Short mmCIF file of N, CA, C and O in Angstrom, two decimals:
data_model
loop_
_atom_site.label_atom_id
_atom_site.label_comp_id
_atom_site.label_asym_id
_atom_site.label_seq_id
_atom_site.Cartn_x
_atom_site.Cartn_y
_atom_site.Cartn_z
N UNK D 1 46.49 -5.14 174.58
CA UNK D 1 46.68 -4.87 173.17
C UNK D 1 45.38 -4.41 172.51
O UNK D 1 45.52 -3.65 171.56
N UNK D 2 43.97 -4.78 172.90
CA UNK D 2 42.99 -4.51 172.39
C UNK D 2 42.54 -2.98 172.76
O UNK D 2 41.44 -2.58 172.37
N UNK D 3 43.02 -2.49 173.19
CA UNK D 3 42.65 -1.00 174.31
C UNK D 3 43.60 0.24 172.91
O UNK D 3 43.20 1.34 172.55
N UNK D 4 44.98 -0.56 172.41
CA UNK D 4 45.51 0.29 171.67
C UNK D 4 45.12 0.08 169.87
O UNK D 4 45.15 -1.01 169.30
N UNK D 5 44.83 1.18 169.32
CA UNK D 5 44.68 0.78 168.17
C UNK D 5 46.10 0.83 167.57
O UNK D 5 46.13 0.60 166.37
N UNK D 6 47.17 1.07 168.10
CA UNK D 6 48.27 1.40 167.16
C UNK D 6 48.70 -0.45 167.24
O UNK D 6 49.21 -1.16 166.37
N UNK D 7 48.37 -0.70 168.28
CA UNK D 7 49.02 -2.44 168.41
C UNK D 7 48.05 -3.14 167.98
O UNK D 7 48.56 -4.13 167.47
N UNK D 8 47.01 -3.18 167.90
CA UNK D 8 45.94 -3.77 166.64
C UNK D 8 46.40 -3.86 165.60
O UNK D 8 46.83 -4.94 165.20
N UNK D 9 46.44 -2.85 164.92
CA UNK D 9 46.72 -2.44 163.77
C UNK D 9 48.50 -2.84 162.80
O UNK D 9 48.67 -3.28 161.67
N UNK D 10 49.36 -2.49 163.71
CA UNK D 10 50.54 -3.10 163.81
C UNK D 10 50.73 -4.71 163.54
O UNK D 10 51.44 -5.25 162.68
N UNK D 11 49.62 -5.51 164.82
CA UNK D 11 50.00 -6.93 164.98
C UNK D 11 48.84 -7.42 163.26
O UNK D 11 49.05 -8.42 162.57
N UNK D 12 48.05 -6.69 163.07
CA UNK D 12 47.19 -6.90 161.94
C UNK D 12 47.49 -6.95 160.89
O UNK D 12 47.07 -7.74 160.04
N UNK D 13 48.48 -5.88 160.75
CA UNK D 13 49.05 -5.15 159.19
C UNK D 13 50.51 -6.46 159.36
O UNK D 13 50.80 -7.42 158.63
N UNK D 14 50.90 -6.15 160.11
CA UNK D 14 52.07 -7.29 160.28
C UNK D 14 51.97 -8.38 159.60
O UNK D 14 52.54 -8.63 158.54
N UNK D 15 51.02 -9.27 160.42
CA UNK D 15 51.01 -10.42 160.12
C UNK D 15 50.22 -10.78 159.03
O UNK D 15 49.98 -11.98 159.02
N UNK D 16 49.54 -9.89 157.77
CA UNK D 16 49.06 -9.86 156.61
C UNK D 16 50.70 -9.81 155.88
O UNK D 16 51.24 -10.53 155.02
N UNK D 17 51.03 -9.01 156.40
CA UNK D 17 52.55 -8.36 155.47
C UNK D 17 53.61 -9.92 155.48
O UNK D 17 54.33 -10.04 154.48
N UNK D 18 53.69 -10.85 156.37
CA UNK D 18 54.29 -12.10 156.33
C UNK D 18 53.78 -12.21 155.80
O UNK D 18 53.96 -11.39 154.91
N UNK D 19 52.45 -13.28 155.46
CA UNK D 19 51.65 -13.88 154.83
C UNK D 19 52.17 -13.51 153.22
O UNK D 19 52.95 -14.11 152.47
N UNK D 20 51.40 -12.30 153.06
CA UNK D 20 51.77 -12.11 151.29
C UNK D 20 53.16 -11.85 151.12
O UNK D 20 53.43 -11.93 149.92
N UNK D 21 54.30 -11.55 151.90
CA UNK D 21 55.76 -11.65 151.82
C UNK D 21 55.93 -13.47 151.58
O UNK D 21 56.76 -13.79 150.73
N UNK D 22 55.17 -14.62 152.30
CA UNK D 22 55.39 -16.02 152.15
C UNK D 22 54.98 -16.52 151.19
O UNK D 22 55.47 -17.44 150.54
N UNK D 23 53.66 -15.71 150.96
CA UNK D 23 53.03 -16.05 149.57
C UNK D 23 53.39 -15.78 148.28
O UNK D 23 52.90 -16.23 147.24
N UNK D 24 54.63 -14.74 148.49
CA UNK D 24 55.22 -13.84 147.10
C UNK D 24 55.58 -15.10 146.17
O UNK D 24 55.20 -15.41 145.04
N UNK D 25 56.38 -15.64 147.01
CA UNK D 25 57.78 -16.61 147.01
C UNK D 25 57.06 -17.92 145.58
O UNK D 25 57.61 -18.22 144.53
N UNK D 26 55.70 -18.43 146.12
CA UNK D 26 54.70 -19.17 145.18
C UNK D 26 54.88 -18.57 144.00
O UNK D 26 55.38 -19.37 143.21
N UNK D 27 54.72 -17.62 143.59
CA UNK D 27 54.60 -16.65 142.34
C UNK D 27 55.96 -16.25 141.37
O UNK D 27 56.00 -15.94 140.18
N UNK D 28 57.17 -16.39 142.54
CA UNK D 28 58.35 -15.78 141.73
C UNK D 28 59.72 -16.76 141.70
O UNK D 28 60.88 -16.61 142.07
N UNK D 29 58.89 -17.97 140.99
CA UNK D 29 60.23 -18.81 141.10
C UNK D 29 60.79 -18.86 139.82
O UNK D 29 60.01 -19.07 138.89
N UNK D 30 62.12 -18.71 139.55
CA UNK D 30 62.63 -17.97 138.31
C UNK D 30 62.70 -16.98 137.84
O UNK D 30 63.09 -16.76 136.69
N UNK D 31 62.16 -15.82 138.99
CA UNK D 31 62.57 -14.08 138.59
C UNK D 31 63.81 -14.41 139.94
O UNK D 31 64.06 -15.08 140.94
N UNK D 32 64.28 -13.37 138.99
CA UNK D 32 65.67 -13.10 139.34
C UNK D 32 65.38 -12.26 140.79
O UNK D 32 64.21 -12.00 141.06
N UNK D 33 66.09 -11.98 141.41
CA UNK D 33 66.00 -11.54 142.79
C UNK D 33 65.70 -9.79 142.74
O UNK D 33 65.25 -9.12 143.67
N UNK D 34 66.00 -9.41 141.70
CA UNK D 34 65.95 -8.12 141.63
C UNK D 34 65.06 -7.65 140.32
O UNK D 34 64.95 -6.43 140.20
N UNK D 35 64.66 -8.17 139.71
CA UNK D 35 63.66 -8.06 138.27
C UNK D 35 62.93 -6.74 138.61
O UNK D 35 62.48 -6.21 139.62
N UNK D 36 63.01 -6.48 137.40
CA UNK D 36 62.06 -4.86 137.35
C UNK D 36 60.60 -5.75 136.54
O UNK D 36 59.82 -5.34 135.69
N UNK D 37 60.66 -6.71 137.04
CA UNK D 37 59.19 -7.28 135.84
C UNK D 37 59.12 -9.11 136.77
O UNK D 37 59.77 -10.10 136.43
N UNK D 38 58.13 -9.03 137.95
CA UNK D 38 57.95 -10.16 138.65
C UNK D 38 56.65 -11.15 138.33
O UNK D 38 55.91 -11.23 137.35
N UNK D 39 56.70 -11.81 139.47
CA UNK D 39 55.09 -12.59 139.25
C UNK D 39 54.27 -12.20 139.79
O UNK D 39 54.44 -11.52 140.81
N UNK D 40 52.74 -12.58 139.17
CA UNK D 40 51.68 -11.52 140.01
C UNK D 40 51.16 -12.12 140.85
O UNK D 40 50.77 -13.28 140.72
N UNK D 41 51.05 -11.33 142.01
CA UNK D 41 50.47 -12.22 143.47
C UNK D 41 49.14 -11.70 143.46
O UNK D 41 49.13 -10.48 143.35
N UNK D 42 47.81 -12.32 143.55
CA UNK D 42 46.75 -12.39 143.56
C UNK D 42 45.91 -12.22 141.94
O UNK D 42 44.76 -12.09 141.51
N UNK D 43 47.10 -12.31 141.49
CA UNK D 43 46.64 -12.03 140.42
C UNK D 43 46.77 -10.34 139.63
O UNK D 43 46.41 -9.85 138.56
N UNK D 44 47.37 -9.96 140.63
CA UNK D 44 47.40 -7.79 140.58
C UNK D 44 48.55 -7.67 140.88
O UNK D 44 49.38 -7.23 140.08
N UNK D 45 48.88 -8.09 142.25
CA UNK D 45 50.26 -7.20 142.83
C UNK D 45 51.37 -8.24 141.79
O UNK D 45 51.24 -9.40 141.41
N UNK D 46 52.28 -7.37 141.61
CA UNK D 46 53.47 -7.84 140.85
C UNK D 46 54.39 -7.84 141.97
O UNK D 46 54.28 -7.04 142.90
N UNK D 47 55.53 -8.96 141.85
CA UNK D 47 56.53 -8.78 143.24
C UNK D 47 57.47 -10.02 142.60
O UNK D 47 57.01 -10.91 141.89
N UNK D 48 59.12 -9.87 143.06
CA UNK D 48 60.10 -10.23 143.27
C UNK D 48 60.34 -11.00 144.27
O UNK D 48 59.54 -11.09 145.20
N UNK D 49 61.60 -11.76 144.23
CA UNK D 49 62.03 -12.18 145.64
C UNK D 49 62.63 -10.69 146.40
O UNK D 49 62.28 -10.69 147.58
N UNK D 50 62.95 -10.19 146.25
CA UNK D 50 63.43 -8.71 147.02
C UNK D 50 62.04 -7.89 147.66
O UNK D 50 61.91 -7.12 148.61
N UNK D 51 61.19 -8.38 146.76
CA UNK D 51 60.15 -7.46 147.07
C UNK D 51 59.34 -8.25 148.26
O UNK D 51 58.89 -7.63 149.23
N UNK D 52 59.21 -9.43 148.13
CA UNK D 52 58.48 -10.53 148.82
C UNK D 52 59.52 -10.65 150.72
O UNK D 52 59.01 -10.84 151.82
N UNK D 53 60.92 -10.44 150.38
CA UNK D 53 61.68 -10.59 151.65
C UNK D 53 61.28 -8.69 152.22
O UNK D 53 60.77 -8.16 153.21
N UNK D 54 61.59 -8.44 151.53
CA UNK D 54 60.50 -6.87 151.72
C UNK D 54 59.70 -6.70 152.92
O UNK D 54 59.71 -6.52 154.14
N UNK D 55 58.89 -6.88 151.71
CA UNK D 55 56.98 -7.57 153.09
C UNK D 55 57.25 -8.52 154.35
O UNK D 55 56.62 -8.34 155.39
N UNK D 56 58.09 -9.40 154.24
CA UNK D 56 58.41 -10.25 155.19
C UNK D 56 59.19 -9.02 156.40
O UNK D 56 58.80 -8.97 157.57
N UNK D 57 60.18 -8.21 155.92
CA UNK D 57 60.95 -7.77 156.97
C UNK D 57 59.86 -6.62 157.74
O UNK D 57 59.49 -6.56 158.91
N UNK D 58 59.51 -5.73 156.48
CA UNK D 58 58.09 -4.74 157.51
C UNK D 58 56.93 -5.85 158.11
O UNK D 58 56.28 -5.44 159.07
N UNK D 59 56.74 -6.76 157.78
CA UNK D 59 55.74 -7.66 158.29
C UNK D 59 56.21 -7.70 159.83
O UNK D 59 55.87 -7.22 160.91
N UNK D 60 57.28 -8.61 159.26
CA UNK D 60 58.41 -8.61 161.19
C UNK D 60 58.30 -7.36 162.18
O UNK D 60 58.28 -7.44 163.40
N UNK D 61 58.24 -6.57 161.66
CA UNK D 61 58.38 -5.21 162.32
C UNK D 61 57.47 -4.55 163.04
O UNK D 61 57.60 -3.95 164.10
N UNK D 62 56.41 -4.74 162.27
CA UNK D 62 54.95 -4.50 162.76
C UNK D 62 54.55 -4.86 163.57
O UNK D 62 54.09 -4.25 164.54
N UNK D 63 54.65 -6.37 163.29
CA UNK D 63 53.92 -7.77 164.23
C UNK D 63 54.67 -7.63 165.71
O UNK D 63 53.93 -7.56 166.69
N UNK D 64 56.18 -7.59 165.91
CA UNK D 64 56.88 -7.20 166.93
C UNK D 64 56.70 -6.65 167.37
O UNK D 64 56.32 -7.00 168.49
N UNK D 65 56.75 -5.04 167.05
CA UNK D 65 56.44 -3.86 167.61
C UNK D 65 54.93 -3.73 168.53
O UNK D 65 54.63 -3.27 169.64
N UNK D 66 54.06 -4.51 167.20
CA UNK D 66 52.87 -4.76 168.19
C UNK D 66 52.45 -5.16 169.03
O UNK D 66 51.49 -4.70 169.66
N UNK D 67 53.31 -6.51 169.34
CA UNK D 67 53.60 -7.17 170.39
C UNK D 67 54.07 -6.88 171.90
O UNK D 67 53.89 -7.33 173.03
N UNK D 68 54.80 -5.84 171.22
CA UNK D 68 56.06 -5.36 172.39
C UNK D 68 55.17 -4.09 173.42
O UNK D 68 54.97 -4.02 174.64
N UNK D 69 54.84 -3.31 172.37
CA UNK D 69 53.81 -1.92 173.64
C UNK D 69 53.69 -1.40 172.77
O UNK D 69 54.17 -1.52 171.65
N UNK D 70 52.40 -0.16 173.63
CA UNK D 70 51.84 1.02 172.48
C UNK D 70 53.24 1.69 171.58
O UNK D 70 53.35 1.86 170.36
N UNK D 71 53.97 1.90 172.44
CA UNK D 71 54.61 2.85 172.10
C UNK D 71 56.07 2.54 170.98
O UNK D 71 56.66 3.36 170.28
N UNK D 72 56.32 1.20 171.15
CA UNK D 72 57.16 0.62 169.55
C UNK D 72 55.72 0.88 168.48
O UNK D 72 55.77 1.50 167.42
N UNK D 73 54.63 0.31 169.01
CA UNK D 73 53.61 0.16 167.93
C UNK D 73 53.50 1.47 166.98
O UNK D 73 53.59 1.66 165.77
N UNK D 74 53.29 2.22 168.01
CA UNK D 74 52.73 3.73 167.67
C UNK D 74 53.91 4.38 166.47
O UNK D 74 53.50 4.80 165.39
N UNK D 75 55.43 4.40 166.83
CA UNK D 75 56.71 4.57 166.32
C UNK D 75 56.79 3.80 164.66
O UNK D 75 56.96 4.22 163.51
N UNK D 76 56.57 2.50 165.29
CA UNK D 76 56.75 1.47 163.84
C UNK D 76 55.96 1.72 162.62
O UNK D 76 56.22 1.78 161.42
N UNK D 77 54.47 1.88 163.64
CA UNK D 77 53.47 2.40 162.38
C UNK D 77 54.12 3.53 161.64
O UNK D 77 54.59 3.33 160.53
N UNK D 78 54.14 4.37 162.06
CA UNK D 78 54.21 5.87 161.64
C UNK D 78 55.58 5.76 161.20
O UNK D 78 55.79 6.68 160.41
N UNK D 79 56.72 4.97 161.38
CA UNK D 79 57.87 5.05 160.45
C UNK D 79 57.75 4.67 159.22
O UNK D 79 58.28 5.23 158.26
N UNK D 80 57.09 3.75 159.18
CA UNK D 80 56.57 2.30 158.06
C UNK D 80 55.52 3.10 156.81
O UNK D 80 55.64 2.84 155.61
N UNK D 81 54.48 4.11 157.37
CA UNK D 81 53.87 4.67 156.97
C UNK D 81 54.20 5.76 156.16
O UNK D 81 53.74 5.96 155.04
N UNK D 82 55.38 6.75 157.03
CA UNK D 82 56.08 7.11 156.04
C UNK D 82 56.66 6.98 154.55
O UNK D 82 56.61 7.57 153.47
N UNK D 83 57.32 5.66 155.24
CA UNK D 83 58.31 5.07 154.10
C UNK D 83 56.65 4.18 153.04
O UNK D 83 56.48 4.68 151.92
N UNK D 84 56.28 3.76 153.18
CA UNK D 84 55.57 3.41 152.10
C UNK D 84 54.47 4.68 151.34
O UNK D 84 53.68 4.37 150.45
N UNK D 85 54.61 6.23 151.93
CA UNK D 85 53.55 7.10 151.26
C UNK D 85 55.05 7.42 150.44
O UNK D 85 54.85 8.03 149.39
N UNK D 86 56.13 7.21 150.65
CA UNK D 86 57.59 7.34 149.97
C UNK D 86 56.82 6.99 148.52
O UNK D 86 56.34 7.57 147.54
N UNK D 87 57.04 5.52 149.11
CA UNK D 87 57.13 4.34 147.93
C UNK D 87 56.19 4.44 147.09
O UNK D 87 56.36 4.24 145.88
N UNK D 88 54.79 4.84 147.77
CA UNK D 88 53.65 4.73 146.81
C UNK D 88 53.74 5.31 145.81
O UNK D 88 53.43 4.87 144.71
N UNK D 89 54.46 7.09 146.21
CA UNK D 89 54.32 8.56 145.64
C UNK D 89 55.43 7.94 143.88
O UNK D 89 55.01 7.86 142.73
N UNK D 90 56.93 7.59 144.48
CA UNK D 90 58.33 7.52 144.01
C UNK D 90 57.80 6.39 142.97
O UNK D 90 58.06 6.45 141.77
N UNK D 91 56.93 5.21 143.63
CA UNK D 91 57.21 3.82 142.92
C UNK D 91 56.33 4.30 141.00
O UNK D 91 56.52 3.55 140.04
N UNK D 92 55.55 5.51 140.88
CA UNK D 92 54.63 5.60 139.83
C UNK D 92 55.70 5.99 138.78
O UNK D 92 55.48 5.85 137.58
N UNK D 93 57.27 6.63 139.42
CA UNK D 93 58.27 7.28 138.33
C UNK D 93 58.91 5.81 137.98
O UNK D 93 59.28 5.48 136.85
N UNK D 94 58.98 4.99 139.14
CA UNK D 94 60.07 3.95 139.29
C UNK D 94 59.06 2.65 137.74
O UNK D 94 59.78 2.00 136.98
N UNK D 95 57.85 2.58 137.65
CA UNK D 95 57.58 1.65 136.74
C UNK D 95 58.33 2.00 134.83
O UNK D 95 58.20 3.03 134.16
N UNK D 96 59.00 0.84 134.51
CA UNK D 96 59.18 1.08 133.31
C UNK D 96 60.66 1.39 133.40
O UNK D 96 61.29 1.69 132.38
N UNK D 97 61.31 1.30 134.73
CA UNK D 97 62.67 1.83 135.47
C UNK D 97 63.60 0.26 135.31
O UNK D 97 63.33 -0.94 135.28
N UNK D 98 64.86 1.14 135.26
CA UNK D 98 65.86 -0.42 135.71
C UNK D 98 65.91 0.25 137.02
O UNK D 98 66.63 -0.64 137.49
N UNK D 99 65.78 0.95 137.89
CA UNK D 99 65.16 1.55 139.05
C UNK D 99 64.42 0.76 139.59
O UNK D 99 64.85 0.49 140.71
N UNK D 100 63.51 0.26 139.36
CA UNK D 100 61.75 -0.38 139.78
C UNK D 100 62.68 -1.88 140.44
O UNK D 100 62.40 -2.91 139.82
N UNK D 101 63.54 -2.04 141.40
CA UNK D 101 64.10 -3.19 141.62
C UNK D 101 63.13 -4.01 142.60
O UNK D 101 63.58 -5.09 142.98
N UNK D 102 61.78 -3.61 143.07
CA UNK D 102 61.14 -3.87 143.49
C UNK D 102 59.97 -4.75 142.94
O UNK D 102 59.15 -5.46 143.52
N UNK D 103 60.22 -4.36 141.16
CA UNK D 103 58.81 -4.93 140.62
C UNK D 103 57.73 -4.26 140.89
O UNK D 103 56.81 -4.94 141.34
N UNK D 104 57.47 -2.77 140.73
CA UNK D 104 56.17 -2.57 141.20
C UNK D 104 55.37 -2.64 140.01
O UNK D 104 55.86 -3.04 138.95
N UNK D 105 54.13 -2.28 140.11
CA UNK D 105 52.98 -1.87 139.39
C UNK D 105 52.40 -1.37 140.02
O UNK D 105 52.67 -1.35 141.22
N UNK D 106 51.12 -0.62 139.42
CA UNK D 106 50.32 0.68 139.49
C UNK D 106 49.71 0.30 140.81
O UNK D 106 49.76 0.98 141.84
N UNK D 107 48.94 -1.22 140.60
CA UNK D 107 48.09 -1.80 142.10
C UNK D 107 48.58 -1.56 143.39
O UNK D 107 48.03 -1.09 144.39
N UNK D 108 50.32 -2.19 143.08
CA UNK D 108 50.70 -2.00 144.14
C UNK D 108 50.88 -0.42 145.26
O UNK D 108 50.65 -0.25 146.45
N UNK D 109 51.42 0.60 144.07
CA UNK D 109 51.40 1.74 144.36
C UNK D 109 50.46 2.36 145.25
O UNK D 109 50.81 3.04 146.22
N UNK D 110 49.03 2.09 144.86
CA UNK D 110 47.83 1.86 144.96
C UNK D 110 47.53 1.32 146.54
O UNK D 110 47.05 2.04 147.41
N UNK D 111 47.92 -0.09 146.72
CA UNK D 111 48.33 -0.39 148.13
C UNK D 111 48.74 0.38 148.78
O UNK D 111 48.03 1.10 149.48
N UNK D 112 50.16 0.46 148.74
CA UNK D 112 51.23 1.38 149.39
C UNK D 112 50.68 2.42 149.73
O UNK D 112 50.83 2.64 150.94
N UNK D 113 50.15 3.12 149.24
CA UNK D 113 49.16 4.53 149.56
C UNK D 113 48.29 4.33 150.76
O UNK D 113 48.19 5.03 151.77
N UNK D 114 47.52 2.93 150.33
CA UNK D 114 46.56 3.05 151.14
C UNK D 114 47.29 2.79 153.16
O UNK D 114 47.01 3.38 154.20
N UNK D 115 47.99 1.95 152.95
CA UNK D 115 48.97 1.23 153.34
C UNK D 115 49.24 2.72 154.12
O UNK D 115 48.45 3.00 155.02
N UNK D 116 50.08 3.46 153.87
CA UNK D 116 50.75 4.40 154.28
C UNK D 116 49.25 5.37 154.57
O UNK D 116 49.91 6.41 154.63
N UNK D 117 48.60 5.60 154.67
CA UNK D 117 47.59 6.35 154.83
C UNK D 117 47.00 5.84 156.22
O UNK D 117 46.96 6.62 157.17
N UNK D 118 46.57 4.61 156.32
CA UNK D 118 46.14 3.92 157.64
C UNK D 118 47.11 4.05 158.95
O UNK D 118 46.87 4.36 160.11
N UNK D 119 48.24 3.72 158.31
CA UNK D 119 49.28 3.30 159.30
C UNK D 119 49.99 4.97 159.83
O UNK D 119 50.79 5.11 160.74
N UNK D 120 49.58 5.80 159.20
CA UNK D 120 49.59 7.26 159.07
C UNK D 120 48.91 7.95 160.06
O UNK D 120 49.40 8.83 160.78
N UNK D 121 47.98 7.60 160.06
CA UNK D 121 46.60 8.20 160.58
C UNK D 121 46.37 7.50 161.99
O UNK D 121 46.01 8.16 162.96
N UNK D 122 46.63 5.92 162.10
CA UNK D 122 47.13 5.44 163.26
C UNK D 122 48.09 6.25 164.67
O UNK D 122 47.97 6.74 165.79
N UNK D 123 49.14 5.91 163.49
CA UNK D 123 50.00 5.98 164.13
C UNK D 123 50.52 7.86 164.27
O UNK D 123 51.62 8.11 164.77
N UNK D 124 49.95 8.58 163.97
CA UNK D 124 50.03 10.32 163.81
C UNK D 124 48.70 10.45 165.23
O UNK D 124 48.70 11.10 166.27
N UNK D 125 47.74 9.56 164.66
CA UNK D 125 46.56 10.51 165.71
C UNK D 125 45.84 9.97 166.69
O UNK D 125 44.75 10.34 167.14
N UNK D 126 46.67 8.83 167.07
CA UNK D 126 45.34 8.22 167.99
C UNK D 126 46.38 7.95 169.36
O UNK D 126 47.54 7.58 169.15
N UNK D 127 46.07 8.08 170.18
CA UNK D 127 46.63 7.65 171.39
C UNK D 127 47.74 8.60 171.91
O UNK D 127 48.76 8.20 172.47
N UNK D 128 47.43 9.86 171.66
CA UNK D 128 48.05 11.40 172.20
C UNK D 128 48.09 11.18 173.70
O UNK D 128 47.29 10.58 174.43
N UNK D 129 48.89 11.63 173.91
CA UNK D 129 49.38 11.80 175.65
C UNK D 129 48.73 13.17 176.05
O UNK D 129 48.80 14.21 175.39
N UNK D 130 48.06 12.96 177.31
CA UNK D 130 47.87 14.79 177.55
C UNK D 130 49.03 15.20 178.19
O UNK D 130 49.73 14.60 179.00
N UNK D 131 49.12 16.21 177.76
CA UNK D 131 50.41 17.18 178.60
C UNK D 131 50.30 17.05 180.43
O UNK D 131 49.40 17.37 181.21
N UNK D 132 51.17 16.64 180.57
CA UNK D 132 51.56 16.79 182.19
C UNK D 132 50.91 18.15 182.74
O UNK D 132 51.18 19.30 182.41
N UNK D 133 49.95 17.67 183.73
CA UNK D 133 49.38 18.77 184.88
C UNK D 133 47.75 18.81 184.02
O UNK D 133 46.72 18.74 184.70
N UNK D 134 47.69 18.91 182.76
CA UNK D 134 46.33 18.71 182.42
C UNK D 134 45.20 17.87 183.03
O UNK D 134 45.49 16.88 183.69
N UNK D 135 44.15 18.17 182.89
CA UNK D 135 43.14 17.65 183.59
C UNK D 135 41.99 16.87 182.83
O UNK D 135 41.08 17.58 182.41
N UNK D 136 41.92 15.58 182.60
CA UNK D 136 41.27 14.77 181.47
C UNK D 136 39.53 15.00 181.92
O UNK D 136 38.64 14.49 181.24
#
């Protein structure tokens, strides 16, 4: 696992993504499961119970994948990465939304970007196969 950065990175990002998905939960007792307006986790990120089981499920995903071989790793990143340069881009229309069922704010957006940028760049450029018959 230490040889791949996509399973580093995966089992890393993962198991941060439980953590503040477990930690949401502290913050949002009495928002409604779907609130466009949550509690703030660290004091910045705003989040829901939807948003918090969220983080928990990409957390799962990561951490697994990372677990499992380069090549879930490499996949998971770069799906995950996608979907959160989605979220980052979408979530700036979604504040102020009965849309925003996530609870975002700007920070988070902010995350998500970065979030999707790493896991992007991971998982897009590192650990290329050479073409069959090539000569390393």
């Amino acid at each position: 696992m230490r040889s791949s950065p996509n399973r580093l990175i995966g089992v890393i990002f993962g198991a941060v993504y439980i953590v503040v998905g477990a930690l949401g939960f502290a913050v949002t007792g009495g928002v409604s499961f779907l609130a466009t307006q949550g509690g703030m986790l660290l004091g910045i990120f705003m989040v829901n119970p939807l948003h918090n089981v969220a983080h928990l499920l990409i957390g799962a995903a990561l951490l697994v994948a990372g677990l499992v071989s380069t090549r879930a790793a490499k996949g998971t990143n770069t799906v995950v990465g996608a979907a959160y340069l989605l979220l980052g881009i979408v979530g700036f229309f979604l504040v102020g939304t009965a849309a925003n069922i996530l609870a975002l704010n700007t920070f988070d957006h902010f995350l998500h970007l970065a979030s999707a940028l790493l896991l992007l760049a991971v998982g897009i450029g590192v650990e290329r196969t050479a073409p069959r018959g090539a000569m390393a």
